[in-house]
């Protein structure tokens, strides 16, 4: 470095490097300028100055200087290394790797460059190159522990565990007998546990357990030691020893579910393989003995509820539920909700809780007990029942129970939160948001309740109010930047979906892409751990983290964000934005009076937007002044409404980028292939659309959406012109070859296939809707018949029958979809109106169908009363429905009279 400079300037160059490493950028810049006054073409100095400027956020100057430096000194490894660092800072990892390789051609044994290259190879999962680089580092510095460990981990990641074990054993051979010293015992113990996990992975179980017992004294983490030992014992079939060790682990932590599962396997009672009645009795006896041993454990009482049946389940559930109702545990229903998927258990729970409720009302205590329960026990029992009936879809009963609980104790916040959730499920989103806000006002310091309120507001499309509520728990009152910095993905997804429902594609797309950026940041965040974990020897956690990163994009939030972005791009393709010229042309066609009105409207909108921006900037500038009086400059969002995101030449090309990620990471999701079908049909990629149809049939051939796509695809193919080019003929031959293998269309035309699908699923509303839609596509003249198919559907009682009446099969979400189908696709407003009237009877709380008990109807009634002059007092509370709803249902007026 700086070898071509005189001694004085060479020392200054070293100062530049030192200043860069210690982040004293101004000092480094000053030294660089001093050298460049005498030697303006010195390549390495120009490169280092560029690297320093890059750290000062002057990127364009930085790239200019580094490229100039490289041009002046192409044979300098420093220039290439700096260029690589510049690319790495911008996450251009492939370009950075090229630069590092060029640097190594000039200086092949430079350890710093090799180390930087190995980190990038691990980040990019270039595992073959990673192994080679780590081997070169080990050969250059064999006395460095990190190089041995790095070489072993590289082989492990490259699917060569046995080689990794050999390297670790070779490393152990270089150590003294009294190694490790006291200050390195943890790191060495971690390395030994990592080696034993490698032996287990390779299948050398006997060797692994011998090694574990041999190195017991050197392993500090005794819990991990025991967990590793019991895992090996079970795999070796030494189940008795394994059972004893699991019991020892339970004495350490009797609430660890994994230990109970392991113990069940050891005694030969694995629930996954199915249990006979004798197996259930043995398991019951086992958990009873464990329950006597660990009386304070919650898990030992809860786990038997999963496998017990009938009377035994009833007794165990009663023993589990009673103390928790007395104690007042709000999460009791969440704890028991998985049992609702077990046949018959929900009915038993309903019967049990109703008996407890009856006993508490009549005698003030539980059945068979003389002791009186505190009054709150009845309230928590009603709270549980409300959630139970909500889960079963009996919203009327759920609301009556929760109202009774609120009347009993109007100061419990959880009651309002649950009522809000019930109303959301019943379809009254406005009232749900109101109740959530009421719960928030009862405890302004609770962040969770605030977040739940924001979510309800976004579900009701009250975006502006939701933003103002979210700002209460953000730093400096700048919610958007702050929530984005905190990677608050649930908020961004809910906000994006709300904007999409309202037709604001720009803002919706912006929110969805912000979530996608968070996942890119999480991927980027692993970079620092490549060196840190090797240095600190947290090897098992490091390998687990890398495996997690490899499946990161399979996470549900990423799937939602990518699917949302794809839907935005599809909608943008179907309804492209009008250019300024087109708008002017349309304006010129209008009469002069209308044109004038339109222009005035535009000017007012622009003025309003400008004023809002000014107010926002004033608020942010006021909030950016800290207590010390210093001003924090915050980056200004150049595109707050996402307008630039909509100005893409090819929306489907952008959609394809996210579609490929979904196809790679969520191949078993039906939505992935539905989106693939929609995108590829619009792109006229026939074979890719066929591939999507085949995937849909593989995942769920009886799904209504799979049927729609199948019929639509072959109907579209049938309307195509005869093939002319060689490519078209090839595509056609593939379609002809594939069609016989699709069982739904084997020796049948599309109309027959549609009829057969209808006969198989005539009792299902959504299947009937799919058949009706396809009938209108295949035979447009039979649209009345298609509408009749939907209207002839019957809302039969579901198999679940509660104590207080049957539950109907139809779901609110499905009925809304059918209403939109009748109005928008089948284009029959009268049929849509009839359907709306019918559904308003089934869903009386739904605001969409304007049910008689929905807040929409209450609000209209209140507004009519307010208009009448003879109604006496005309000063009605603001918000109509909100004030009336809360005061009548929540009894919150009682709170004002409370004294503390």
mmCIF file of N, CA and C in Angstrom, residues 215-275:
data_model
loop_
_atom_site.group_PDB
_atom_site.id
_atom_site.type_symbol
_atom_site.label_atom_id
_atom_site.label_comp_id
_atom_site.label_asym_id
_atom_site.label_seq_id
_atom_site.Cartn_x
_atom_site.Cartn_y
_atom_site.Cartn_z
ATOM 1 N N UNK A 215 -16.019 -36.469 26.137
ATOM 2 C CA UNK A 215 -15.721 -35.029 26.274
ATOM 3 C C UNK A 215 -16.665 -34.319 27.259
ATOM 4 N N UNK A 216 -17.364 -35.101 28.096
ATOM 5 C CA UNK A 216 -18.350 -34.506 29.004
ATOM 6 C C UNK A 216 -17.758 -33.412 29.881
ATOM 7 N N UNK A 217 -16.566 -33.649 30.393
ATOM 8 C CA UNK A 217 -15.947 -32.687 31.327
ATOM 9 C C UNK A 217 -15.621 -31.361 30.646
ATOM 10 N N UNK A 218 -15.448 -31.389 29.311
ATOM 11 C CA UNK A 218 -15.045 -30.170 28.592
ATOM 12 C C UNK A 218 -16.244 -29.388 28.039
ATOM 13 N N UNK A 219 -17.458 -29.971 28.161
ATOM 14 C CA UNK A 219 -18.660 -29.283 27.655
ATOM 15 C C UNK A 219 -19.317 -28.524 28.805
ATOM 16 N N UNK A 220 -19.416 -27.228 28.654
ATOM 17 C CA UNK A 220 -19.937 -26.357 29.717
ATOM 18 C C UNK A 220 -21.469 -26.357 29.725
ATOM 19 N N UNK A 221 -22.090 -26.341 28.549
ATOM 20 C CA UNK A 221 -23.552 -26.261 28.432
ATOM 21 C C UNK A 221 -24.160 -27.636 28.718
ATOM 22 N N UNK A 222 -24.471 -27.881 30.003
ATOM 23 C CA UNK A 222 -24.936 -29.209 30.417
ATOM 24 C C UNK A 222 -26.342 -29.525 29.900
ATOM 25 N N UNK A 223 -27.187 -28.505 29.727
ATOM 26 C CA UNK A 223 -28.529 -28.741 29.196
ATOM 27 C C UNK A 223 -28.453 -29.232 27.753
ATOM 28 N N UNK A 224 -27.644 -28.554 26.934
ATOM 29 C CA UNK A 224 -27.466 -28.986 25.537
ATOM 30 C C UNK A 224 -26.835 -30.373 25.484
ATOM 31 N N UNK A 225 -25.930 -30.639 26.445
ATOM 32 C CA UNK A 225 -25.288 -31.962 26.520
ATOM 33 C C UNK A 225 -26.352 -33.043 26.705
ATOM 34 N N UNK A 226 -27.268 -32.816 27.662
ATOM 35 C CA UNK A 226 -28.307 -33.820 27.948
ATOM 36 C C UNK A 226 -29.277 -33.957 26.774
ATOM 37 N N UNK A 227 -29.637 -32.829 26.148
ATOM 38 C CA UNK A 227 -30.550 -32.891 24.991
ATOM 39 C C UNK A 227 -29.906 -33.633 23.826
ATOM 40 N N UNK A 228 -28.605 -33.424 23.616
ATOM 41 C CA UNK A 228 -27.890 -34.132 22.550
ATOM 42 C C UNK A 228 -27.802 -35.622 22.867
ATOM 43 N N UNK A 229 -27.542 -35.928 24.128
ATOM 44 C CA UNK A 229 -27.411 -37.325 24.558
ATOM 45 C C UNK A 229 -28.735 -38.072 24.378
ATOM 46 N N UNK A 230 -29.846 -37.459 24.801
ATOM 47 C CA UNK A 230 -31.133 -38.148 24.697
ATOM 48 C C UNK A 230 -31.544 -38.319 23.238
ATOM 49 N N UNK A 231 -31.205 -37.366 22.380
ATOM 50 C CA UNK A 231 -31.495 -37.490 20.946
ATOM 51 C C UNK A 231 -30.763 -38.695 20.355
ATOM 52 N N UNK A 232 -29.487 -38.871 20.738
ATOM 53 C CA UNK A 232 -28.702 -40.001 20.244
ATOM 54 C C UNK A 232 -29.222 -41.324 20.796
ATOM 55 N N UNK A 233 -29.616 -41.351 22.068
ATOM 56 C CA UNK A 233 -30.117 -42.583 22.681
ATOM 57 C C UNK A 233 -31.400 -43.057 21.991
ATOM 58 N N UNK A 234 -32.294 -42.122 21.701
ATOM 59 C CA UNK A 234 -33.559 -42.481 21.033
ATOM 60 C C UNK A 234 -33.281 -43.022 19.640
ATOM 61 N N UNK A 235 -32.364 -42.369 18.901
ATOM 62 C CA UNK A 235 -32.046 -42.829 17.541
ATOM 63 C C UNK A 235 -31.351 -44.191 17.552
ATOM 64 N N UNK A 236 -30.624 -44.486 18.641
ATOM 65 C CA UNK A 236 -29.956 -45.788 18.761
ATOM 66 C C UNK A 236 -30.904 -46.883 19.263
ATOM 67 N N UNK A 237 -32.131 -46.498 19.633
ATOM 68 C CA UNK A 237 -33.104 -47.479 20.123
ATOM 69 C C UNK A 237 -32.956 -47.818 21.593
ATOM 70 N N UNK A 238 -32.148 -47.071 22.314
ATOM 71 C CA UNK A 238 -31.973 -47.309 23.761
ATOM 72 C C UNK A 238 -33.033 -46.478 24.505
ATOM 73 N N UNK A 239 -34.281 -46.955 24.400
ATOM 74 C CA UNK A 239 -35.427 -46.136 24.813
ATOM 75 C C UNK A 239 -35.559 -46.027 26.327
ATOM 76 N N UNK A 240 -35.181 -47.076 27.060
ATOM 77 C CA UNK A 240 -35.295 -47.007 28.526
ATOM 78 C C UNK A 240 -34.370 -45.925 29.082
ATOM 79 N N UNK A 241 -33.121 -45.930 28.593
ATOM 80 C CA UNK A 241 -32.178 -44.878 29.029
ATOM 81 C C UNK A 241 -32.689 -43.502 28.615
ATOM 82 N N UNK A 242 -33.262 -43.443 27.397
ATOM 83 C CA UNK A 242 -33.805 -42.177 26.907
ATOM 84 C C UNK A 242 -34.944 -41.679 27.785
ATOM 85 N N UNK A 243 -35.834 -42.605 28.214
ATOM 86 C CA UNK A 243 -36.967 -42.217 29.065
ATOM 87 C C UNK A 243 -36.478 -41.644 30.397
ATOM 88 N N UNK A 244 -35.462 -42.296 30.980
ATOM 89 C CA UNK A 244 -34.911 -41.803 32.258
ATOM 90 C C UNK A 244 -34.317 -40.408 32.091
ATOM 91 N N UNK A 245 -33.625 -40.211 30.954
ATOM 92 C CA UNK A 245 -32.986 -38.909 30.716
ATOM 93 C C UNK A 245 -34.046 -37.824 30.462
ATOM 94 N N UNK A 246 -35.144 -38.194 29.766
ATOM 95 C CA UNK A 246 -36.226 -37.220 29.556
ATOM 96 C C UNK A 246 -36.870 -36.818 30.882
ATOM 97 N N UNK A 247 -36.990 -37.786 31.806
ATOM 98 C CA UNK A 247 -37.539 -37.468 33.127
ATOM 99 C C UNK A 247 -36.614 -36.521 33.884
ATOM 100 N N UNK A 248 -35.310 -36.727 33.699
ATOM 101 C CA UNK A 248 -34.336 -35.816 34.334
ATOM 102 C C UNK A 248 -34.459 -34.412 33.745
ATOM 103 N N UNK A 249 -34.679 -34.347 32.437
ATOM 104 C CA UNK A 249 -34.850 -33.035 31.784
ATOM 105 C C UNK A 249 -36.148 -32.367 32.248
ATOM 106 N N UNK A 250 -37.203 -33.171 32.449
ATOM 107 C CA UNK A 250 -38.467 -32.610 32.931
ATOM 108 C C UNK A 250 -38.336 -32.041 34.343
ATOM 109 N N UNK A 251 -37.458 -32.618 35.121
ATOM 110 C CA UNK A 251 -37.242 -32.063 36.469
ATOM 111 C C UNK A 251 -36.600 -30.685 36.394
ATOM 112 N N UNK A 252 -35.886 -30.414 35.275
ATOM 113 C CA UNK A 252 -35.286 -29.080 35.067
ATOM 114 C C UNK A 252 -36.342 -28.108 34.558
ATOM 115 N N UNK A 253 -37.146 -28.568 33.557
ATOM 116 C CA UNK A 253 -38.168 -27.701 32.968
ATOM 117 C C UNK A 253 -39.424 -28.521 32.682
ATOM 118 N N UNK A 254 -40.365 -28.589 33.649
ATOM 119 C CA UNK A 254 -41.560 -29.425 33.463
ATOM 120 C C UNK A 254 -42.608 -28.823 32.532
ATOM 121 N N UNK A 255 -42.326 -27.682 31.900
ATOM 122 C CA UNK A 255 -43.279 -27.079 30.958
ATOM 123 C C UNK A 255 -42.781 -27.129 29.516
ATOM 124 N N UNK A 256 -41.750 -27.944 29.269
ATOM 125 C CA UNK A 256 -41.214 -28.060 27.910
ATOM 126 C C UNK A 256 -41.940 -29.188 27.176
ATOM 127 N N UNK A 257 -42.728 -28.818 26.166
ATOM 128 C CA UNK A 257 -43.558 -29.791 25.449
ATOM 129 C C UNK A 257 -42.708 -30.822 24.707
ATOM 130 N N UNK A 258 -41.531 -30.412 24.246
ATOM 131 C CA UNK A 258 -40.680 -31.348 23.482
ATOM 132 C C UNK A 258 -40.230 -32.512 24.364
ATOM 133 N N UNK A 259 -39.989 -32.253 25.634
ATOM 134 C CA UNK A 259 -39.569 -33.324 26.543
ATOM 135 C C UNK A 259 -40.699 -34.343 26.725
ATOM 136 N N UNK A 260 -41.940 -33.864 26.823
ATOM 137 C CA UNK A 260 -43.079 -34.780 26.968
ATOM 138 C C UNK A 260 -43.253 -35.627 25.717
ATOM 139 N N UNK A 261 -43.109 -35.000 24.546
ATOM 140 C CA UNK A 261 -43.228 -35.749 23.280
ATOM 141 C C UNK A 261 -42.150 -36.830 23.198
ATOM 142 N N UNK A 262 -40.913 -36.460 23.587
ATOM 143 C CA UNK A 262 -39.808 -37.425 23.580
ATOM 144 C C UNK A 262 -40.056 -38.579 24.538
ATOM 145 N N UNK A 263 -40.575 -38.266 25.724
ATOM 146 C CA UNK A 263 -40.869 -39.308 26.715
ATOM 147 C C UNK A 263 -41.937 -40.259 26.191
ATOM 148 N N UNK A 264 -42.971 -39.722 25.510
ATOM 149 C CA UNK A 264 -44.015 -40.568 24.930
ATOM 150 C C UNK A 264 -43.435 -41.533 23.897
ATOM 151 N N UNK A 265 -42.504 -41.048 23.068
ATOM 152 C CA UNK A 265 -41.870 -41.924 22.070
ATOM 153 C C UNK A 265 -41.067 -43.029 22.754
ATOM 154 N N UNK A 266 -40.390 -42.662 23.839
ATOM 155 C CA UNK A 266 -39.543 -43.635 24.543
ATOM 156 C C UNK A 266 -40.366 -44.756 25.184
ATOM 157 N N UNK A 267 -41.562 -44.433 25.654
ATOM 158 C CA UNK A 267 -42.401 -45.484 26.270
ATOM 159 C C UNK A 267 -43.301 -46.151 25.227
ATOM 160 N N UNK A 268 -43.074 -45.831 23.947
ATOM 161 C CA UNK A 268 -43.795 -46.489 22.854
ATOM 162 C C UNK A 268 -45.211 -46.028 22.654
ATOM 163 N N UNK A 269 -45.501 -44.778 23.041
ATOM 164 C CA UNK A 269 -46.863 -44.245 22.914
ATOM 165 C C UNK A 269 -46.836 -42.954 22.107
ATOM 166 N N UNK A 270 -46.500 -43.078 20.833
ATOM 167 C CA UNK A 270 -46.399 -41.906 19.959
ATOM 168 C C UNK A 270 -47.783 -41.556 19.408
ATOM 169 N N UNK A 271 -48.255 -40.354 19.725
ATOM 170 C CA UNK A 271 -49.609 -39.920 19.319
ATOM 171 C C UNK A 271 -49.738 -39.875 17.803
ATOM 172 N N UNK A 272 -48.648 -39.538 17.082
ATOM 173 C CA UNK A 272 -48.696 -39.378 15.621
ATOM 174 C C UNK A 272 -49.065 -40.685 14.923
ATOM 175 N N UNK A 273 -48.689 -41.829 15.537
ATOM 176 C CA UNK A 273 -48.960 -43.129 14.904
ATOM 177 C C UNK A 273 -50.348 -43.665 15.219
ATOM 178 N N UNK A 274 -51.146 -42.885 15.969
ATOM 179 C CA UNK A 274 -52.480 -43.345 16.365
ATOM 180 C C UNK A 274 -52.403 -44.148 17.651
ATOM 181 N N UNK A 275 -53.455 -44.038 18.473
ATOM 182 C CA UNK A 275 -53.448 -44.696 19.781
ATOM 183 C C UNK A 275 -54.672 -45.593 19.931
#
